[in-house]
XYZ file of N, CA and C in Angstrom:
177
model
N -68.267 61.409 150.799
C -69.307 61.485 151.433
C -69.506 59.645 151.723
N -70.142 58.778 153.097
C -69.514 56.896 153.365
C -70.882 56.487 152.845
N -70.772 55.192 152.695
C -71.749 54.145 151.741
C -71.697 53.042 152.900
N -72.219 52.625 153.092
C -72.423 51.098 153.685
C -72.501 50.623 152.548
N -72.099 49.185 152.514
C -72.008 48.324 151.357
C -72.480 46.888 152.200
N -73.791 46.775 152.572
C -74.253 45.124 153.207
C -74.029 43.933 152.575
N -72.523 43.337 153.512
C -73.016 41.993 152.735
C -74.077 41.030 152.014
N -73.987 40.380 150.771
C -75.112 39.657 150.974
C -73.952 38.091 150.633
N -75.412 36.812 150.772
C -74.239 35.332 150.299
C -74.967 35.576 149.269
N -74.777 34.663 148.787
C -74.855 34.056 147.393
C -74.177 32.656 147.293
N -74.942 31.034 146.528
C -74.818 30.960 146.574
C -74.487 29.819 145.395
N -73.151 29.020 144.931
C -73.681 28.464 143.289
C -73.789 26.978 143.279
N -74.450 26.695 142.407
C -74.895 25.093 143.492
C -73.318 24.541 142.579
N -73.134 23.059 142.590
C -71.560 22.678 141.801
C -72.638 22.336 140.783
N -73.484 22.438 140.645
C -73.492 21.903 139.170
C -74.318 23.284 138.180
N -73.853 24.724 138.715
C -74.018 25.060 137.452
C -72.254 26.202 137.738
N -71.369 25.312 138.318
C -69.883 25.627 138.123
C -69.218 24.610 137.569
N -69.943 24.012 137.528
C -69.320 22.560 136.514
C -69.690 23.212 135.019
N -70.975 24.002 134.887
C -71.557 24.097 133.822
C -70.873 25.193 132.792
N -70.223 26.215 133.779
C -70.028 27.168 132.714
C -70.183 28.292 133.110
N -70.133 30.005 132.231
C -70.300 30.872 133.110
C -71.893 31.229 132.440
N -72.219 30.358 131.974
C -73.345 31.069 131.546
C -74.641 30.790 132.402
N -74.462 29.440 132.428
C -75.296 28.794 134.010
C -74.803 29.410 135.174
N -73.805 30.061 135.265
C -73.371 30.875 137.008
C -74.101 31.915 137.091
N -73.880 32.508 135.727
C -74.203 34.057 136.118
C -76.439 33.845 136.012
N -76.745 32.909 134.629
C -78.309 33.225 135.369
C -78.273 32.492 137.383
N -77.532 31.478 137.158
C -78.508 31.170 139.127
C -77.916 32.513 140.254
N -77.109 33.519 139.674
C -76.476 34.172 140.199
C -77.425 35.483 139.972
N -78.003 35.615 138.888
C -78.906 36.486 138.393
C -80.630 36.104 139.117
N -80.295 34.638 139.395
C -81.549 34.362 139.587
C -82.104 34.459 141.206
N -80.434 34.982 142.355
C -80.901 34.507 144.035
C -81.022 36.381 143.805
N -80.077 37.098 143.084
C -80.310 39.093 143.262
C -81.513 39.451 143.357
N -82.532 38.693 142.197
C -83.571 39.081 141.337
C -84.496 38.845 142.611
N -84.230 37.386 143.299
C -85.033 36.964 144.156
C -85.599 37.691 145.483
N -83.697 38.204 145.878
C -83.454 39.165 147.002
C -84.030 40.295 147.164
N -84.459 40.825 146.235
C -84.540 41.892 145.830
C -83.201 42.963 145.894
N -82.850 42.584 145.036
C -81.132 43.306 144.989
C -81.565 43.706 143.787
N -81.166 43.612 142.637
C -82.393 43.420 141.241
C -83.654 43.270 140.437
N -83.344 44.294 140.141
C -84.713 44.191 139.585
C -85.036 42.870 138.548
N -86.249 42.142 137.505
C -85.937 42.235 136.776
C -85.518 42.120 135.642
N -85.358 43.057 135.231
C -84.318 44.224 133.732
C -83.027 43.707 133.917
N -82.409 44.077 135.861
C -81.447 43.882 136.066
C -81.348 42.384 135.738
N -81.605 41.873 136.309
C -81.297 40.312 136.819
C -81.318 39.485 135.084
N -82.394 40.043 134.245
C -82.054 38.964 133.419
C -81.045 38.920 132.276
N -80.380 40.622 132.013
C -78.844 41.166 132.059
C -78.039 40.239 132.106
N -77.650 40.578 133.170
C -77.374 39.610 133.956
C -76.538 38.037 133.127
N -78.074 37.756 133.856
C -78.267 36.170 133.013
C -77.870 36.386 131.579
N -78.289 37.512 130.715
C -78.008 37.274 129.258
C -79.567 37.000 128.435
N -80.468 36.555 128.833
C -81.217 35.847 128.686
C -82.454 37.036 128.256
N -83.611 36.723 127.248
C -84.878 37.752 126.631
C -85.249 37.077 127.505
N -86.007 38.255 128.095
C -87.520 38.176 129.251
C -88.323 36.797 129.151
N -88.946 37.087 127.568
C -89.566 35.304 128.133
C -88.558 34.502 128.815
N -87.965 34.007 128.586
C -86.082 32.812 128.894
C -86.152 33.011 130.242
N -86.361 33.767 130.611
C -85.965 34.738 132.550
C -87.095 34.602 133.035
N -88.577 34.596 132.886
C -89.445 34.131 132.627
C -90.070 33.001 133.315
N -88.885 32.125 132.403
C -89.374 30.760 132.692
C -88.688 30.253 133.353
N -87.276 30.622 133.917
C -86.011 30.511 134.513
C -86.917 30.746 135.993
N -87.623 31.525 136.063
C -88.018 32.007 137.656
C -88.575 31.490 137.441
N -89.200 30.791 137.408
C -90.601 29.763 138.002
C -90.162 28.234 138.460
């Protein structure tokens, strides 16, 4: 079975890069959630945040 995987574009800010892995994970999670690629639950787990923390991050 052939599956086509569509490319996605993610942009990581220099600030996040300088802040390390956690900041990068949060930025990627936000972008994947905003593009409807990840659900809220998937994105918050990637970001390693609680429901409330991820909700605040997305505001």
